[in-house]
PDB file of C-alpha atoms in Angstrom:
ATOM      1  CA  UNK R   1      -2.809   4.332 -14.702  1.00 68.00           C
ATOM      2  CA  UNK R   2      -1.046   7.307 -16.250  1.00 73.00           C
ATOM      3  CA  UNK R   3       2.676   6.765 -16.562  1.00 75.00           C
ATOM      4  CA  UNK R   4       3.680   9.969 -14.742  1.00 92.00           C
ATOM      5  CA  UNK R   5       1.540   9.053 -11.717  1.00 91.00           C
ATOM      6  CA  UNK R   6       2.843   5.489 -11.735  1.00 92.00           C
ATOM      7  CA  UNK R   7       6.432   6.733 -11.994  1.00 95.00           C
ATOM      8  CA  UNK R   8       5.879   9.163  -9.119  1.00 96.00           C
ATOM      9  CA  UNK R   9       4.396   6.409  -6.944  1.00 96.00           C
ATOM     10  CA  UNK R  10       7.264   4.064  -7.780  1.00 97.00           C
ATOM     11  CA  UNK R  11       9.781   6.792  -7.036  1.00 96.00           C
ATOM     12  CA  UNK R  12       8.133   7.489  -3.683  1.00 96.00           C
ATOM     13  CA  UNK R  13       7.849   3.808  -2.686  1.00 97.00           C
ATOM     14  CA  UNK R  14      11.130   2.454  -4.048  1.00 96.00           C
ATOM     15  CA  UNK R  15      13.054   3.471  -0.935  1.00 95.00           C
ATOM     16  CA  UNK R  16      11.415   0.686   1.063  1.00 97.00           C
ATOM     17  CA  UNK R  17      12.835  -2.839   1.234  1.00 97.00           C
ATOM     18  CA  UNK R  18       9.534  -4.747   1.540  1.00 98.00           C
ATOM     19  CA  UNK R  19       6.196  -3.474   0.306  1.00 98.00           C
ATOM     20  CA  UNK R  20       2.681  -4.875   0.410  1.00 98.00           C
ATOM     21  CA  UNK R  21       0.174  -3.603  -2.141  1.00 98.00           C
ATOM     22  CA  UNK R  22      -3.296  -3.906  -0.686  1.00 97.00           C
ATOM     23  CA  UNK R  23      -6.060  -4.495  -3.228  1.00 96.00           C
ATOM     24  CA  UNK R  24      -3.849  -4.982  -6.275  1.00 97.00           C
ATOM     25  CA  UNK R  25      -6.756  -5.944  -8.528  1.00 95.00           C
ATOM     26  CA  UNK R  26      -6.062  -5.979 -12.246  1.00 95.00           C
ATOM     27  CA  UNK R  27      -3.462  -3.187 -12.135  1.00 93.00           C
ATOM     28  CA  UNK R  28      -0.116  -4.547 -10.857  1.00 97.00           C
ATOM     29  CA  UNK R  29       2.033  -1.989 -12.707  1.00 96.00           C
ATOM     30  CA  UNK R  30       3.274  -0.223  -9.556  1.00 97.00           C
ATOM     31  CA  UNK R  31       4.087  -3.542  -7.878  1.00 98.00           C
ATOM     32  CA  UNK R  32       5.913  -4.729 -10.999  1.00 97.00           C
ATOM     33  CA  UNK R  33       7.935  -1.524 -11.302  1.00 97.00           C
ATOM     34  CA  UNK R  34       8.877  -1.685  -7.611  1.00 98.00           C
ATOM     35  CA  UNK R  35       9.992  -5.308  -8.006  1.00 98.00           C
ATOM     36  CA  UNK R  36      12.096  -4.232 -11.008  1.00 97.00           C
ATOM     37  CA  UNK R  37      13.832  -1.761  -8.673  1.00 97.00           C
ATOM     38  CA  UNK R  38      14.678  -4.497  -6.186  1.00 97.00           C
ATOM     39  CA  UNK R  39      11.830  -4.027  -3.708  1.00 98.00           C
ATOM     40  CA  UNK R  40      10.382  -7.258  -2.311  1.00 98.00           C
ATOM     41  CA  UNK R  41       6.692  -6.835  -3.207  1.00 98.00           C
ATOM     42  CA  UNK R  42       3.693  -8.841  -2.064  1.00 98.00           C
ATOM     43  CA  UNK R  43       0.390  -8.093  -3.782  1.00 98.00           C
ATOM     44  CA  UNK R  44      -2.725  -8.795  -1.710  1.00 98.00           C
ATOM     45  CA  UNK R  45      -6.366  -8.967  -2.736  1.00 98.00           C
ATOM     46  CA  UNK R  46      -9.522 -10.786  -1.659  1.00 97.00           C
ATOM     47  CA  UNK R  47      -9.772 -12.231  -5.182  1.00 97.00           C
ATOM     48  CA  UNK R  48      -7.175 -14.091  -7.226  1.00 96.00           C
ATOM     49  CA  UNK R  49      -5.421 -11.881  -9.784  1.00 96.00           C
ATOM     50  CA  UNK R  50      -2.414 -12.571 -11.969  1.00 96.00           C
ATOM     51  CA  UNK R  51       0.722 -10.630 -11.066  1.00 97.00           C
ATOM     52  CA  UNK R  52       4.150 -10.497 -12.706  1.00 96.00           C
ATOM     53  CA  UNK R  53       6.584 -13.255 -11.773  1.00 96.00           C
ATOM     54  CA  UNK R  54       8.719 -10.901  -9.670  1.00 97.00           C
ATOM     55  CA  UNK R  55       5.724 -10.074  -7.437  1.00 98.00           C
ATOM     56  CA  UNK R  56       4.338 -12.522  -4.873  1.00 97.00           C
ATOM     57  CA  UNK R  57       0.555 -12.789  -4.566  1.00 98.00           C
ATOM     58  CA  UNK R  58      -1.401 -13.633  -1.408  1.00 97.00           C
ATOM     59  CA  UNK R  59      -5.161 -13.873  -1.228  1.00 97.00           C
ATOM     60  CA  UNK R  60      -6.154 -12.147   2.008  1.00 97.00           C
ATOM     61  CA  UNK R  61      -8.884 -10.024   3.576  1.00 97.00           C
ATOM     62  CA  UNK R  62      -7.618  -6.922   5.383  1.00 97.00           C
ATOM     63  CA  UNK R  63     -10.855  -6.670   7.407  1.00 94.00           C
ATOM     64  CA  UNK R  64     -10.234 -10.103   8.946  1.00 95.00           C
ATOM     65  CA  UNK R  65      -6.483  -9.521   9.206  1.00 95.00           C
ATOM     66  CA  UNK R  66      -6.935  -6.308  11.217  1.00 94.00           C
ATOM     67  CA  UNK R  67      -8.322  -8.377  14.126  1.00 92.00           C
ATOM     68  CA  UNK R  68      -6.232 -11.524  13.628  1.00 94.00           C
ATOM     69  CA  UNK R  69      -3.259 -12.320  15.832  1.00 93.00           C
ATOM     70  CA  UNK R  70      -1.236 -13.393  12.769  1.00 95.00           C
ATOM     71  CA  UNK R  71      -0.285 -10.529  10.444  1.00 96.00           C
ATOM     72  CA  UNK R  72       0.137 -12.898   7.498  1.00 96.00           C
ATOM     73  CA  UNK R  73       1.558 -11.152   4.416  1.00 97.00           C
ATOM     74  CA  UNK R  74       1.935  -7.853   6.280  1.00 97.00           C
ATOM     75  CA  UNK R  75       4.222  -9.199   9.019  1.00 96.00           C
ATOM     76  CA  UNK R  76       7.557  -8.017   7.644  1.00 94.00           C
ATOM     77  CA  UNK R  77       6.372  -5.053   5.592  1.00 97.00           C
ATOM     78  CA  UNK R  78       8.133  -1.705   5.670  1.00 97.00           C
ATOM     79  CA  UNK R  79       5.223  -0.110   3.841  1.00 98.00           C
ATOM     80  CA  UNK R  80       1.640  -1.053   3.048  1.00 98.00           C
ATOM     81  CA  UNK R  81       0.233   0.892   0.145  1.00 98.00           C
ATOM     82  CA  UNK R  82      -3.116   0.935  -1.598  1.00 97.00           C
ATOM     83  CA  UNK R  83      -4.239   2.686  -4.758  1.00 96.00           C
ATOM     84  CA  UNK R  84      -7.781   3.968  -5.238  1.00 94.00           C
ATOM     85  CA  UNK R  85      -8.729   2.557  -1.855  1.00 93.00           C
ATOM     86  CA  UNK R  86     -12.316   3.024  -0.664  1.00 94.00           C
ATOM     87  CA  UNK R  87     -12.971   4.700   2.685  1.00 95.00           C
ATOM     88  CA  UNK R  88     -14.108   1.486   4.395  1.00 95.00           C
ATOM     89  CA  UNK R  89     -10.585   0.033   3.997  1.00 95.00           C
ATOM     90  CA  UNK R  90      -8.700   2.971   5.539  1.00 96.00           C
ATOM     91  CA  UNK R  91      -9.213   1.874   9.149  1.00 96.00           C
ATOM     92  CA  UNK R  92      -8.411  -1.839   8.741  1.00 97.00           C
ATOM     93  CA  UNK R  93      -5.415  -1.056   6.524  1.00 97.00           C
ATOM     94  CA  UNK R  94      -3.871   1.445   8.916  1.00 97.00           C
ATOM     95  CA  UNK R  95      -4.433  -1.008  11.790  1.00 96.00           C
ATOM     96  CA  UNK R  96      -2.584  -3.777   9.963  1.00 96.00           C
ATOM     97  CA  UNK R  97       0.232  -1.393   9.021  1.00 97.00           C
ATOM     98  CA  UNK R  98       0.477  -0.068  12.583  1.00 95.00           C
ATOM     99  CA  UNK R  99       0.698  -3.579  14.000  1.00 95.00           C
ATOM    100  CA  UNK R 100       3.402  -4.459  11.455  1.00 96.00           C
ATOM    101  CA  UNK R 101       5.274  -1.218  12.302  1.00 96.00           C
ATOM    102  CA  UNK R 102       4.938  -0.246   8.637  1.00 97.00           C
ATOM    103  CA  UNK R 103       3.998   2.992   6.935  1.00 97.00           C
ATOM    104  CA  UNK R 104       0.602   3.163   5.218  1.00 97.00           C
ATOM    105  CA  UNK R 105       0.433   5.248   2.044  1.00 97.00           C
ATOM    106  CA  UNK R 106      -2.603   5.398  -0.218  1.00 97.00           C
ATOM    107  CA  UNK R 107      -4.659   7.169  -2.821  1.00 96.00           C
ATOM    108  CA  UNK R 108      -8.430   7.402  -2.672  1.00 95.00           C
ATOM    109  CA  UNK R 109     -11.062   6.947  -5.333  1.00 90.00           C
ATOM    110  CA  UNK R 110     -10.681  10.659  -5.978  1.00 84.00           C
ATOM    111  CA  UNK R 111     -13.863  11.955  -4.431  1.00 85.00           C
ATOM    112  CA  UNK R 112     -13.354  10.539  -0.927  1.00 89.00           C
ATOM    113  CA  UNK R 113     -11.537  12.234   1.883  1.00 92.00           C
ATOM    114  CA  UNK R 114      -9.403   9.956   4.088  1.00 96.00           C
ATOM    115  CA  UNK R 115     -11.220   8.609   7.138  1.00 94.00           C
ATOM    116  CA  UNK R 116      -8.007   8.503   9.189  1.00 96.00           C
ATOM    117  CA  UNK R 117      -5.484  11.223  10.130  1.00 95.00           C
ATOM    118  CA  UNK R 118      -3.038  11.790   7.243  1.00 97.00           C
ATOM    119  CA  UNK R 119      -0.365  13.991   5.801  1.00 96.00           C
ATOM    120  CA  UNK R 120      -0.778  14.867   2.122  1.00 96.00           C
ATOM    121  CA  UNK R 121       1.794  14.694  -0.664  1.00 96.00           C
ATOM    122  CA  UNK R 122       1.052  16.016  -4.130  1.00 94.00           C
ATOM    123  CA  UNK R 123       1.804  13.698  -7.042  1.00 94.00           C
ATOM    124  CA  UNK R 124       1.128  14.276 -10.747  1.00 93.00           C
ATOM    125  CA  UNK R 125      -2.635  13.927 -11.090  1.00 88.00           C
ATOM    126  CA  UNK R 126      -3.342  12.664  -7.565  1.00 93.00           C
ATOM    127  CA  UNK R 127      -2.742  13.085  -3.851  1.00 95.00           C
ATOM    128  CA  UNK R 128      -0.783  10.524  -1.875  1.00 96.00           C
ATOM    129  CA  UNK R 129      -1.954  10.192   1.720  1.00 97.00           C
ATOM    130  CA  UNK R 130       0.496   9.138   4.421  1.00 97.00           C
ATOM    131  CA  UNK R 131      -1.266   7.774   7.481  1.00 96.00           C
ATOM    132  CA  UNK R 132      -0.386   9.249  10.837  1.00 91.00           C
ATOM    133  CA  UNK R 133      -0.762   6.262  13.108  1.00 68.00           C
ATOM    134  CA  UNK R 134       1.545   6.749  16.033  1.00 50.00           C
ATOM    135  CA  UNK R 135       4.636   5.132  14.564  1.00 48.00           C
ATOM    136  CA  UNK R 136       8.060   6.435  15.229  1.00 40.00           C
ATOM    137  CA  UNK R 137       8.027   8.052  11.772  1.00 43.00           C
ATOM    138  CA  UNK R 138       8.721   6.789   8.318  1.00 49.00           C
ATOM    139  CA  UNK R 139      11.340   4.147   7.942  1.00 48.00           C
ATOM    140  CA  UNK R 140      14.712   5.135   6.614  1.00 40.00           C
ATOM    141  CA  UNK R 141      14.660   5.146   2.860  1.00 43.00           C
ATOM    142  CA  UNK R 142      17.307   3.261   0.926  1.00 41.00           C
ATOM    143  CA  UNK R 143      18.073   6.019  -1.563  1.00 42.00           C
TER     144      UNK R 143
END
């Protein structure tokens, strides 16, 4: 990930107290940078991936979690975010975030349009999508 995009994402997300990165994969640099700024970060993926010591990792499936009564790693999140998320995850991810009363922010694979209602924010080299899912609005930011 290009540093300027990563820095912009970290700047945008660092105002939250607790963040969940959905689909962390092999690129935990945003999660690590958020943890360095004092954000409590949980990285989630369907496969095991190493993450920095300051980041917690939970193996979880957002498709199953969207219908489960237990919100698992999303329960106390202020924000759920996903980078390069495929269209088929937009619906389950926004459902989990909505149920947790958390914001859902994401980037797509670049050629996909969001499959859910969003607001758009321009970042260096990408667009950040902010899901509109009937919440009371974005949580107060710390900064």
